[in-house]
Amino acid sequence: MDENELYKYLGYEQTYVLEEKVVKSRIKERMQERMRQILKSSLSAINKTKAINTYAIPVAVYTFGTIKWTQTELEALDRQTRTLFTKYRTHHPKSSVVRFHLPRSQGGRGVLKLVTMHERQTRNLHKYFHGRAETSRLHNAIISVDNNLTPTRLNLPLADQQTRHQIYRQEIEQWLAKPLHGKTIHTDRHIPNNRPDIVFTNRQTRQTYLIDITIPLPENIEKKYREKISKYLPLAEDVKAMWRQEEVNIIPIVIGATGEIPVTLKPALVALEIKGNAYITMQKAVLIDTCSLTRAFLNQVQ
């Protein structure tokens, strides 16, 4: 062999040391090639996800714990996965990133997230070595010399290692109660009024709130409130049936152009769990915009 010639050991190209750049480059190419093969196929959506999780993702997971992957590199690989899904028309480019990696049982697509898999793999290796170190001199010696030599950082206690478990759980909780702003709700039948300002869905309690905001003249406050209720009643019925919700509430947020509020505003804010004097802030915002519009009009007249 030449001095710079590579050879393969346990699946990794190396010379005197492990050639991480070469390994990473080939891992990326191999993983993307396998994903393309799967996404080109005629498999159903669920079977494509299973195939990617068992045939493509493990190509990178095999290196976790031995090859040093940075957070940026792992996030880039996850991004390339979503890009390939979009390229082969199996994922909308503006779909939720969190939902893409959530398990199918929780309403997601179920594609494994490499950032999470890397954390899980390194922690499992860390637990294994520390568990064996109690009875094995070899494992104890490896732990003592691993001063940031491997991604597992065996010389550190497990509690000192950073974990993304709590962050991932927080992402799930945020997605479970995710507000949708100005998006069209597609129903089985034609409903003309299917685009409320905000749709807030709590998937744990199966409650949905259709929120629509309007700022009418003071004398039209009650009229606008009744219009909003009757306007979204058909949509609320369809949403309850299609999304299997326990309750769908229509909440009009009506504030007069000069700051007047109806008696229904405070109970609506309480239903949305908006505490404090939020309605005062809303009144101030409306008054500031009214003054701004009036000032702009007067300047044009002059």
Short mmCIF file of N, CA and C in Angstrom, two decimals, residues 59-237:
data_model
loop_
_atom_site.label_atom_id
_atom_site.label_comp_id
_atom_site.label_asym_id
_atom_site.label_seq_id
_atom_site.Cartn_x
_atom_site.Cartn_y
_atom_site.Cartn_z
N VAL A 59 -27.62 4.16 7.55
CA VAL A 59 -26.29 4.40 6.96
C VAL A 59 -25.53 5.44 7.78
N ALA A 60 -26.23 6.49 8.21
CA ALA A 60 -25.59 7.52 9.03
C ALA A 60 -25.56 7.13 10.50
N VAL A 61 -26.62 6.47 10.97
CA VAL A 61 -26.71 6.11 12.39
C VAL A 61 -25.56 5.18 12.78
N TYR A 62 -25.11 4.34 11.85
CA TYR A 62 -24.00 3.40 12.12
C TYR A 62 -22.74 4.13 12.55
N THR A 63 -22.55 5.36 12.09
CA THR A 63 -21.33 6.11 12.40
C THR A 63 -21.43 6.91 13.69
N PHE A 64 -22.62 7.02 14.26
CA PHE A 64 -22.79 7.84 15.46
C PHE A 64 -22.06 7.19 16.64
N GLY A 65 -21.26 7.99 17.32
CA GLY A 65 -20.48 7.48 18.44
C GLY A 65 -19.03 7.24 18.08
N THR A 66 -18.74 7.13 16.78
CA THR A 66 -17.36 6.95 16.34
C THR A 66 -16.89 8.11 15.45
N ILE A 67 -17.78 8.61 14.62
CA ILE A 67 -17.47 9.77 13.78
C ILE A 67 -18.04 11.01 14.45
N LYS A 68 -17.25 12.08 14.49
CA LYS A 68 -17.71 13.31 15.13
C LYS A 68 -18.57 14.11 14.15
N TRP A 69 -19.86 14.14 14.42
CA TRP A 69 -20.80 14.94 13.63
C TRP A 69 -21.16 16.18 14.43
N THR A 70 -21.10 17.34 13.79
CA THR A 70 -21.52 18.56 14.46
C THR A 70 -23.04 18.72 14.34
N GLN A 71 -23.57 19.58 15.19
CA GLN A 71 -25.01 19.84 15.15
C GLN A 71 -25.41 20.41 13.80
N THR A 72 -24.59 21.27 13.25
CA THR A 72 -24.88 21.89 11.95
C THR A 72 -24.93 20.84 10.84
N GLU A 73 -24.00 19.89 10.86
CA GLU A 73 -23.97 18.84 9.83
C GLU A 73 -25.20 17.95 9.91
N LEU A 74 -25.61 17.60 11.12
CA LEU A 74 -26.79 16.74 11.28
C LEU A 74 -28.05 17.47 10.85
N GLU A 75 -28.16 18.75 11.20
CA GLU A 75 -29.32 19.52 10.78
C GLU A 75 -29.35 19.67 9.26
N ALA A 76 -28.17 19.80 8.64
CA ALA A 76 -28.11 19.89 7.18
C ALA A 76 -28.57 18.58 6.53
N LEU A 77 -28.21 17.44 7.13
CA LEU A 77 -28.66 16.15 6.60
C LEU A 77 -30.18 16.01 6.73
N ASP A 78 -30.72 16.44 7.87
CA ASP A 78 -32.18 16.41 8.04
C ASP A 78 -32.86 17.30 7.01
N ARG A 79 -32.23 18.45 6.74
CA ARG A 79 -32.79 19.38 5.76
C ARG A 79 -32.75 18.77 4.35
N GLN A 80 -31.67 18.09 4.03
CA GLN A 80 -31.57 17.44 2.72
C GLN A 80 -32.61 16.33 2.57
N THR A 81 -32.92 15.65 3.67
CA THR A 81 -33.97 14.62 3.63
C THR A 81 -35.31 15.24 3.28
N ARG A 82 -35.64 16.35 3.93
CA ARG A 82 -36.91 17.03 3.64
C ARG A 82 -36.92 17.58 2.21
N THR A 83 -35.76 18.04 1.74
CA THR A 83 -35.66 18.56 0.37
C THR A 83 -35.93 17.45 -0.65
N LEU A 84 -35.39 16.26 -0.40
CA LEU A 84 -35.64 15.14 -1.32
C LEU A 84 -37.11 14.75 -1.32
N PHE A 85 -37.74 14.77 -0.15
CA PHE A 85 -39.18 14.48 -0.09
C PHE A 85 -39.96 15.50 -0.92
N THR A 86 -39.57 16.76 -0.82
CA THR A 86 -40.24 17.81 -1.59
C THR A 86 -39.99 17.63 -3.09
N LYS A 87 -38.76 17.29 -3.44
CA LYS A 87 -38.40 17.12 -4.85
C LYS A 87 -39.23 16.02 -5.51
N TYR A 88 -39.50 14.96 -4.78
CA TYR A 88 -40.28 13.84 -5.33
C TYR A 88 -41.76 13.93 -4.96
N ARG A 89 -42.18 15.14 -4.58
CA ARG A 89 -43.59 15.48 -4.39
C ARG A 89 -44.29 14.61 -3.34
N THR A 90 -43.59 14.35 -2.27
CA THR A 90 -44.20 13.64 -1.15
C THR A 90 -44.22 14.48 0.12
N HIS A 91 -43.80 15.75 0.01
CA HIS A 91 -43.77 16.64 1.17
C HIS A 91 -43.90 18.07 0.68
N HIS A 92 -44.84 18.82 1.25
CA HIS A 92 -45.03 20.21 0.84
C HIS A 92 -43.90 21.07 1.41
N PRO A 93 -43.36 21.99 0.61
CA PRO A 93 -42.22 22.79 1.09
C PRO A 93 -42.52 23.66 2.30
N LYS A 94 -43.79 23.97 2.53
CA LYS A 94 -44.14 24.82 3.67
C LYS A 94 -44.80 24.04 4.80
N SER A 95 -44.67 22.72 4.77
CA SER A 95 -45.23 21.90 5.85
C SER A 95 -44.41 22.07 7.12
N SER A 96 -44.99 21.66 8.23
CA SER A 96 -44.34 21.77 9.53
C SER A 96 -43.11 20.87 9.60
N VAL A 97 -41.98 21.44 10.02
CA VAL A 97 -40.75 20.67 10.17
C VAL A 97 -40.87 19.70 11.34
N VAL A 98 -41.47 20.16 12.44
CA VAL A 98 -41.63 19.30 13.62
C VAL A 98 -42.51 18.11 13.28
N ARG A 99 -43.60 18.35 12.56
CA ARG A 99 -44.53 17.28 12.21
C ARG A 99 -43.88 16.24 11.30
N PHE A 100 -42.92 16.66 10.49
CA PHE A 100 -42.24 15.73 9.58
C PHE A 100 -41.53 14.61 10.35
N HIS A 101 -41.01 14.94 11.53
CA HIS A 101 -40.24 13.96 12.31
C HIS A 101 -41.03 13.35 13.46
N LEU A 102 -42.24 13.81 13.71
CA LEU A 102 -43.04 13.23 14.78
C LEU A 102 -43.49 11.82 14.41
N PRO A 103 -43.68 10.94 15.39
CA PRO A 103 -44.21 9.60 15.09
C PRO A 103 -45.59 9.68 14.47
N ARG A 104 -45.93 8.70 13.67
CA ARG A 104 -47.24 8.69 13.01
C ARG A 104 -48.36 8.57 14.03
N SER A 105 -48.09 7.94 15.17
CA SER A 105 -49.12 7.81 16.20
C SER A 105 -49.49 9.15 16.80
N GLN A 106 -48.61 10.16 16.65
CA GLN A 106 -48.88 11.50 17.17
C GLN A 106 -49.24 12.48 16.06
N GLY A 107 -49.55 11.95 14.89
CA GLY A 107 -49.99 12.81 13.79
C GLY A 107 -48.89 13.27 12.86
N GLY A 108 -47.67 12.76 13.02
CA GLY A 108 -46.56 13.16 12.17
C GLY A 108 -46.33 12.19 11.02
N ARG A 109 -45.25 12.45 10.27
CA ARG A 109 -44.91 11.57 9.14
C ARG A 109 -44.09 10.38 9.61
N GLY A 110 -43.31 10.57 10.67
CA GLY A 110 -42.58 9.43 11.25
C GLY A 110 -41.18 9.23 10.75
N VAL A 111 -40.61 10.19 10.00
CA VAL A 111 -39.23 10.06 9.52
C VAL A 111 -38.27 10.34 10.68
N LEU A 112 -37.32 9.46 10.89
CA LEU A 112 -36.39 9.62 12.01
C LEU A 112 -35.55 10.88 11.84
N LYS A 113 -35.32 11.56 12.95
CA LYS A 113 -34.54 12.79 12.95
C LYS A 113 -33.11 12.45 13.36
N LEU A 114 -32.15 12.79 12.51
CA LEU A 114 -30.77 12.40 12.76
C LEU A 114 -30.20 13.07 14.01
N VAL A 115 -30.62 14.30 14.29
CA VAL A 115 -30.14 14.98 15.49
C VAL A 115 -30.54 14.19 16.73
N THR A 116 -31.78 13.74 16.78
CA THR A 116 -32.27 12.96 17.92
C THR A 116 -31.62 11.59 17.97
N MET A 117 -31.45 10.95 16.81
CA MET A 117 -30.83 9.63 16.77
C MET A 117 -29.37 9.69 17.22
N HIS A 118 -28.68 10.76 16.86
CA HIS A 118 -27.29 10.92 17.28
C HIS A 118 -27.20 11.04 18.80
N GLU A 119 -28.09 11.84 19.38
CA GLU A 119 -28.11 12.00 20.84
C GLU A 119 -28.41 10.67 21.53
N ARG A 120 -29.38 9.95 21.01
CA ARG A 120 -29.76 8.67 21.61
C ARG A 120 -28.62 7.65 21.51
N GLN A 121 -27.97 7.60 20.35
CA GLN A 121 -26.91 6.61 20.14
C GLN A 121 -25.71 6.88 21.05
N THR A 122 -25.29 8.13 21.14
CA THR A 122 -24.13 8.47 21.97
C THR A 122 -24.43 8.24 23.44
N ARG A 123 -25.65 8.54 23.86
CA ARG A 123 -26.00 8.31 25.27
C ARG A 123 -26.05 6.81 25.59
N ASN A 124 -26.54 6.01 24.67
CA ASN A 124 -26.58 4.57 24.90
C ASN A 124 -25.16 3.98 24.99
N LEU A 125 -24.26 4.46 24.12
CA LEU A 125 -22.87 4.01 24.20
C LEU A 125 -22.22 4.45 25.51
N HIS A 126 -22.54 5.67 25.92
CA HIS A 126 -22.01 6.20 27.17
C HIS A 126 -22.47 5.33 28.35
N LYS A 127 -23.75 4.99 28.36
CA LYS A 127 -24.28 4.14 29.44
C LYS A 127 -23.63 2.76 29.41
N TYR A 128 -23.42 2.23 28.22
CA TYR A 128 -22.83 0.89 28.10
C TYR A 128 -21.42 0.85 28.67
N PHE A 129 -20.58 1.81 28.27
CA PHE A 129 -19.20 1.80 28.74
C PHE A 129 -19.12 2.02 30.25
N HIS A 130 -19.93 2.93 30.78
CA HIS A 130 -19.89 3.18 32.22
C HIS A 130 -20.45 1.99 32.99
N GLY A 131 -21.41 1.29 32.40
CA GLY A 131 -21.94 0.09 33.06
C GLY A 131 -20.92 -1.04 33.11
N ARG A 132 -20.14 -1.20 32.02
CA ARG A 132 -19.14 -2.26 31.96
C ARG A 132 -17.88 -1.90 32.74
N ALA A 133 -17.65 -0.60 32.97
CA ALA A 133 -16.42 -0.17 33.65
C ALA A 133 -16.35 -0.67 35.08
N GLU A 134 -17.49 -0.98 35.68
CA GLU A 134 -17.51 -1.45 37.06
C GLU A 134 -16.85 -2.82 37.20
N THR A 135 -16.86 -3.61 36.14
CA THR A 135 -16.30 -4.97 36.20
C THR A 135 -15.18 -5.21 35.20
N SER A 136 -14.92 -4.24 34.32
CA SER A 136 -13.92 -4.44 33.26
C SER A 136 -12.83 -3.37 33.35
N ARG A 137 -11.58 -3.81 33.46
CA ARG A 137 -10.47 -2.86 33.48
C ARG A 137 -10.31 -2.17 32.13
N LEU A 138 -10.56 -2.92 31.06
CA LEU A 138 -10.41 -2.35 29.72
C LEU A 138 -11.38 -1.19 29.52
N HIS A 139 -12.64 -1.39 29.85
CA HIS A 139 -13.62 -0.32 29.69
C HIS A 139 -13.30 0.86 30.60
N ASN A 140 -12.80 0.57 31.79
CA ASN A 140 -12.43 1.65 32.72
C ASN A 140 -11.26 2.46 32.18
N ALA A 141 -10.30 1.78 31.55
CA ALA A 141 -9.15 2.48 30.97
C ALA A 141 -9.58 3.34 29.79
N ILE A 142 -10.50 2.83 28.97
CA ILE A 142 -11.00 3.60 27.83
C ILE A 142 -11.69 4.87 28.30
N ILE A 143 -12.49 4.75 29.36
CA ILE A 143 -13.20 5.91 29.90
C ILE A 143 -12.23 6.96 30.41
N SER A 144 -11.16 6.52 31.07
CA SER A 144 -10.22 7.46 31.68
C SER A 144 -9.43 8.26 30.64
N VAL A 145 -9.19 7.69 29.45
CA VAL A 145 -8.38 8.40 28.44
C VAL A 145 -9.24 9.14 27.42
N ASP A 146 -10.56 8.89 27.41
CA ASP A 146 -11.42 9.54 26.41
C ASP A 146 -11.75 10.96 26.85
N ASN A 147 -10.78 11.84 26.66
CA ASN A 147 -10.98 13.25 26.98
C ASN A 147 -11.35 13.99 25.70
N ASN A 148 -12.62 13.87 25.31
CA ASN A 148 -13.15 14.49 24.09
C ASN A 148 -12.50 13.90 22.83
N LEU A 149 -12.05 12.65 22.92
CA LEU A 149 -11.49 11.99 21.74
C LEU A 149 -12.58 11.41 20.85
N THR A 150 -13.70 11.03 21.44
CA THR A 150 -14.83 10.48 20.69
C THR A 150 -16.08 11.30 20.99
N PRO A 151 -17.10 11.20 20.16
CA PRO A 151 -18.33 11.96 20.41
C PRO A 151 -19.03 11.59 21.72
N THR A 152 -18.73 10.39 22.27
CA THR A 152 -19.40 9.98 23.51
C THR A 152 -18.85 10.69 24.73
N ARG A 153 -17.61 11.21 24.66
CA ARG A 153 -16.97 11.92 25.79
C ARG A 153 -17.13 11.11 27.07
N LEU A 154 -16.53 9.94 27.08
CA LEU A 154 -16.74 8.98 28.16
C LEU A 154 -16.22 9.45 29.51
N ASN A 155 -15.26 10.39 29.52
CA ASN A 155 -14.72 10.82 30.81
C ASN A 155 -15.67 11.74 31.56
N LEU A 156 -16.73 12.20 30.91
CA LEU A 156 -17.72 13.06 31.57
C LEU A 156 -18.84 12.21 32.14
N PRO A 157 -19.39 12.62 33.29
CA PRO A 157 -20.58 11.92 33.81
C PRO A 157 -21.74 12.09 32.85
N LEU A 158 -22.64 11.14 32.86
CA LEU A 158 -23.77 11.17 31.93
C LEU A 158 -24.64 12.39 32.15
N ALA A 159 -24.77 12.83 33.39
CA ALA A 159 -25.64 13.96 33.71
C ALA A 159 -25.10 15.26 33.14
N ASP A 160 -23.76 15.32 32.89
CA ASP A 160 -23.15 16.55 32.39
C ASP A 160 -23.29 16.70 30.88
N GLN A 161 -23.71 15.64 30.20
CA GLN A 161 -23.83 15.73 28.75
C GLN A 161 -25.11 16.46 28.36
N GLN A 162 -25.02 17.26 27.34
CA GLN A 162 -26.20 17.97 26.87
C GLN A 162 -27.17 16.99 26.21
N THR A 163 -28.45 17.20 26.48
CA THR A 163 -29.48 16.35 25.90
C THR A 163 -30.53 17.20 25.22
N ARG A 164 -31.08 16.67 24.14
CA ARG A 164 -32.14 17.36 23.41
C ARG A 164 -33.51 16.77 23.72
N HIS A 165 -33.55 15.88 24.73
CA HIS A 165 -34.82 15.21 25.01
C HIS A 165 -35.89 16.21 25.45
N GLN A 166 -35.52 17.11 26.37
CA GLN A 166 -36.49 18.09 26.86
C GLN A 166 -36.88 19.07 25.75
N ILE A 167 -35.91 19.44 24.92
CA ILE A 167 -36.22 20.35 23.81
C ILE A 167 -37.16 19.68 22.83
N TYR A 168 -36.91 18.40 22.55
CA TYR A 168 -37.77 17.67 21.61
C TYR A 168 -39.19 17.55 22.17
N ARG A 169 -39.30 17.29 23.48
CA ARG A 169 -40.62 17.21 24.09
C ARG A 169 -41.34 18.56 24.01
N GLN A 170 -40.59 19.64 24.20
CA GLN A 170 -41.19 20.97 24.11
C GLN A 170 -41.67 21.25 22.69
N GLU A 171 -40.91 20.78 21.68
CA GLU A 171 -41.34 20.96 20.30
C GLU A 171 -42.66 20.24 20.04
N ILE A 172 -42.79 19.04 20.61
CA ILE A 172 -44.04 18.29 20.44
C ILE A 172 -45.20 19.04 21.07
N GLU A 173 -44.97 19.56 22.29
CA GLU A 173 -46.04 20.29 22.98
C GLU A 173 -46.44 21.54 22.21
N GLN A 174 -45.46 22.22 21.64
CA GLN A 174 -45.77 23.41 20.85
C GLN A 174 -46.56 23.05 19.61
N TRP A 175 -46.18 21.94 18.97
CA TRP A 175 -46.91 21.53 17.77
C TRP A 175 -48.33 21.07 18.10
N LEU A 176 -48.50 20.42 19.26
CA LEU A 176 -49.84 19.96 19.64
C LEU A 176 -50.81 21.11 19.82
N ALA A 177 -50.29 22.28 20.17
CA ALA A 177 -51.15 23.45 20.34
C ALA A 177 -50.69 24.55 19.39
N LYS A 178 -50.62 24.24 18.12
CA LYS A 178 -50.08 25.16 17.12
C LYS A 178 -51.17 26.00 16.50
N PRO A 179 -51.03 27.33 16.53
CA PRO A 179 -52.00 28.19 15.85
C PRO A 179 -51.69 28.29 14.36
N LEU A 180 -52.73 28.26 13.56
CA LEU A 180 -52.58 28.42 12.11
C LEU A 180 -53.12 29.80 11.73
N HIS A 181 -52.31 30.61 11.10
CA HIS A 181 -52.68 31.99 10.79
C HIS A 181 -53.05 32.12 9.32
N GLY A 182 -54.30 32.50 9.06
CA GLY A 182 -54.73 32.83 7.71
C GLY A 182 -54.63 31.70 6.71
N LYS A 183 -54.82 30.47 7.12
CA LYS A 183 -54.75 29.34 6.20
C LYS A 183 -56.15 28.84 5.87
N THR A 184 -56.31 28.43 4.62
CA THR A 184 -57.61 27.92 4.17
C THR A 184 -57.83 26.52 4.74
N ILE A 185 -59.02 26.30 5.29
CA ILE A 185 -59.40 24.98 5.80
C ILE A 185 -60.19 24.26 4.71
N HIS A 186 -59.66 23.19 4.20
CA HIS A 186 -60.32 22.45 3.12
C HIS A 186 -61.31 21.46 3.72
N THR A 187 -62.54 21.49 3.23
CA THR A 187 -63.62 20.64 3.73
C THR A 187 -64.17 19.78 2.60
N ASP A 188 -64.99 18.80 2.99
CA ASP A 188 -65.57 17.89 2.00
C ASP A 188 -66.57 18.59 1.08
N ARG A 189 -67.28 19.53 1.61
CA ARG A 189 -68.25 20.29 0.80
C ARG A 189 -67.76 21.72 0.65
N HIS A 190 -68.35 22.43 -0.30
CA HIS A 190 -67.93 23.81 -0.55
C HIS A 190 -68.48 24.73 0.53
N ILE A 191 -67.58 25.40 1.22
CA ILE A 191 -67.95 26.39 2.23
C ILE A 191 -67.23 27.68 1.86
N PRO A 192 -67.95 28.74 1.54
CA PRO A 192 -67.29 29.97 1.09
C PRO A 192 -66.42 30.62 2.16
N ASN A 193 -66.87 30.57 3.41
CA ASN A 193 -66.12 31.21 4.50
C ASN A 193 -65.29 30.14 5.22
N ASN A 194 -64.14 29.84 4.65
CA ASN A 194 -63.29 28.79 5.21
C ASN A 194 -61.87 29.28 5.52
N ARG A 195 -61.75 30.57 5.78
CA ARG A 195 -60.43 31.14 6.03
C ARG A 195 -60.48 32.11 7.21
N PRO A 196 -60.66 31.62 8.43
CA PRO A 196 -60.62 32.52 9.59
C PRO A 196 -59.21 33.06 9.80
N ASP A 197 -59.11 34.14 10.57
CA ASP A 197 -57.80 34.75 10.78
C ASP A 197 -56.84 33.80 11.50
N ILE A 198 -57.33 33.13 12.53
CA ILE A 198 -56.49 32.22 13.32
C ILE A 198 -57.28 30.96 13.63
N VAL A 199 -56.64 29.82 13.45
CA VAL A 199 -57.22 28.54 13.87
C VAL A 199 -56.29 27.95 14.92
N PHE A 200 -56.82 27.80 16.12
CA PHE A 200 -56.01 27.28 17.23
C PHE A 200 -56.56 25.92 17.63
N THR A 201 -55.73 24.88 17.52
CA THR A 201 -56.16 23.51 17.81
C THR A 201 -55.28 22.90 18.89
N ASN A 202 -55.91 22.44 19.94
CA ASN A 202 -55.22 21.69 20.99
C ASN A 202 -55.51 20.21 20.77
N ARG A 203 -54.52 19.48 20.30
CA ARG A 203 -54.74 18.09 19.92
C ARG A 203 -54.84 17.15 21.12
N GLN A 204 -54.44 17.61 22.28
CA GLN A 204 -54.57 16.78 23.47
C GLN A 204 -56.00 16.79 24.00
N THR A 205 -56.60 17.98 24.06
CA THR A 205 -57.98 18.09 24.55
C THR A 205 -58.99 18.02 23.42
N ARG A 206 -58.51 18.00 22.16
CA ARG A 206 -59.38 17.96 20.99
C ARG A 206 -60.36 19.14 20.98
N GLN A 207 -59.80 20.30 21.17
CA GLN A 207 -60.58 21.54 21.11
C GLN A 207 -59.99 22.43 20.02
N THR A 208 -60.87 23.04 19.24
CA THR A 208 -60.45 23.95 18.18
C THR A 208 -61.17 25.28 18.35
N TYR A 209 -60.42 26.35 18.13
CA TYR A 209 -60.97 27.70 18.22
C TYR A 209 -60.80 28.38 16.87
N LEU A 210 -61.91 28.81 16.29
CA LEU A 210 -61.89 29.60 15.06
C LEU A 210 -61.97 31.06 15.45
N ILE A 211 -60.88 31.77 15.26
CA ILE A 211 -60.77 33.15 15.73
C ILE A 211 -60.76 34.09 14.53
N ASP A 212 -61.64 35.07 14.56
CA ASP A 212 -61.68 36.07 13.49
C ASP A 212 -61.70 37.45 14.12
N ILE A 213 -60.89 38.33 13.57
CA ILE A 213 -60.70 39.66 14.16
C ILE A 213 -61.28 40.71 13.23
N THR A 214 -62.00 41.65 13.81
CA THR A 214 -62.57 42.75 13.02
C THR A 214 -62.59 44.02 13.85
N ILE A 215 -62.44 45.15 13.16
CA ILE A 215 -62.44 46.46 13.84
C ILE A 215 -63.46 47.34 13.12
N PRO A 216 -64.73 47.28 13.52
CA PRO A 216 -65.78 48.06 12.85
C PRO A 216 -65.96 49.43 13.51
N LEU A 217 -66.89 50.20 12.96
CA LEU A 217 -67.30 51.43 13.62
C LEU A 217 -68.03 51.09 14.92
N PRO A 218 -68.03 51.99 15.89
CA PRO A 218 -68.63 51.67 17.20
C PRO A 218 -70.08 51.21 17.10
N GLU A 219 -70.87 51.81 16.19
CA GLU A 219 -72.29 51.45 16.11
C GLU A 219 -72.51 50.08 15.47
N ASN A 220 -71.47 49.49 14.88
CA ASN A 220 -71.62 48.19 14.20
C ASN A 220 -71.00 47.02 14.98
N ILE A 221 -70.63 47.24 16.24
CA ILE A 221 -69.94 46.20 17.00
C ILE A 221 -70.80 44.95 17.16
N GLU A 222 -72.04 45.13 17.65
CA GLU A 222 -72.92 43.98 17.88
C GLU A 222 -73.28 43.28 16.57
N LYS A 223 -73.50 44.07 15.54
CA LYS A 223 -73.84 43.51 14.23
C LYS A 223 -72.70 42.63 13.70
N LYS A 224 -71.48 43.11 13.80
CA LYS A 224 -70.33 42.36 13.31
C LYS A 224 -70.11 41.08 14.12
N TYR A 225 -70.37 41.16 15.42
CA TYR A 225 -70.22 39.97 16.26
C TYR A 225 -71.16 38.86 15.80
N ARG A 226 -72.43 39.22 15.57
CA ARG A 226 -73.41 38.23 15.13
C ARG A 226 -73.06 37.70 13.74
N GLU A 227 -72.55 38.57 12.87
CA GLU A 227 -72.16 38.15 11.53
C GLU A 227 -71.04 37.10 11.57
N LYS A 228 -70.07 37.32 12.43
CA LYS A 228 -68.95 36.38 12.52
C LYS A 228 -69.41 35.01 13.01
N ILE A 229 -70.33 35.00 13.98
CA ILE A 229 -70.84 33.73 14.50
C ILE A 229 -71.56 32.95 13.41
N SER A 230 -72.49 33.61 12.72
CA SER A 230 -73.26 32.93 11.67
C SER A 230 -72.39 32.58 10.46
N LYS A 231 -71.36 33.38 10.22
CA LYS A 231 -70.50 33.17 9.06
C LYS A 231 -69.71 31.86 9.16
N TYR A 232 -69.24 31.51 10.36
CA TYR A 232 -68.37 30.35 10.53
C TYR A 232 -69.06 29.14 11.13
N LEU A 233 -70.37 29.18 11.31
CA LEU A 233 -71.09 28.01 11.84
C LEU A 233 -70.95 26.77 10.95
N PRO A 234 -71.17 26.88 9.62
CA PRO A 234 -70.98 25.69 8.77
C PRO A 234 -69.56 25.13 8.82
N LEU A 235 -68.57 26.04 8.87
CA LEU A 235 -67.18 25.59 8.94
C LEU A 235 -66.91 24.86 10.26
N ALA A 236 -67.46 25.37 11.35
CA ALA A 236 -67.27 24.74 12.66
C ALA A 236 -67.84 23.32 12.67
N GLU A 237 -68.98 23.13 12.05
CA GLU A 237 -69.59 21.80 12.01
C GLU A 237 -68.72 20.81 11.24
#
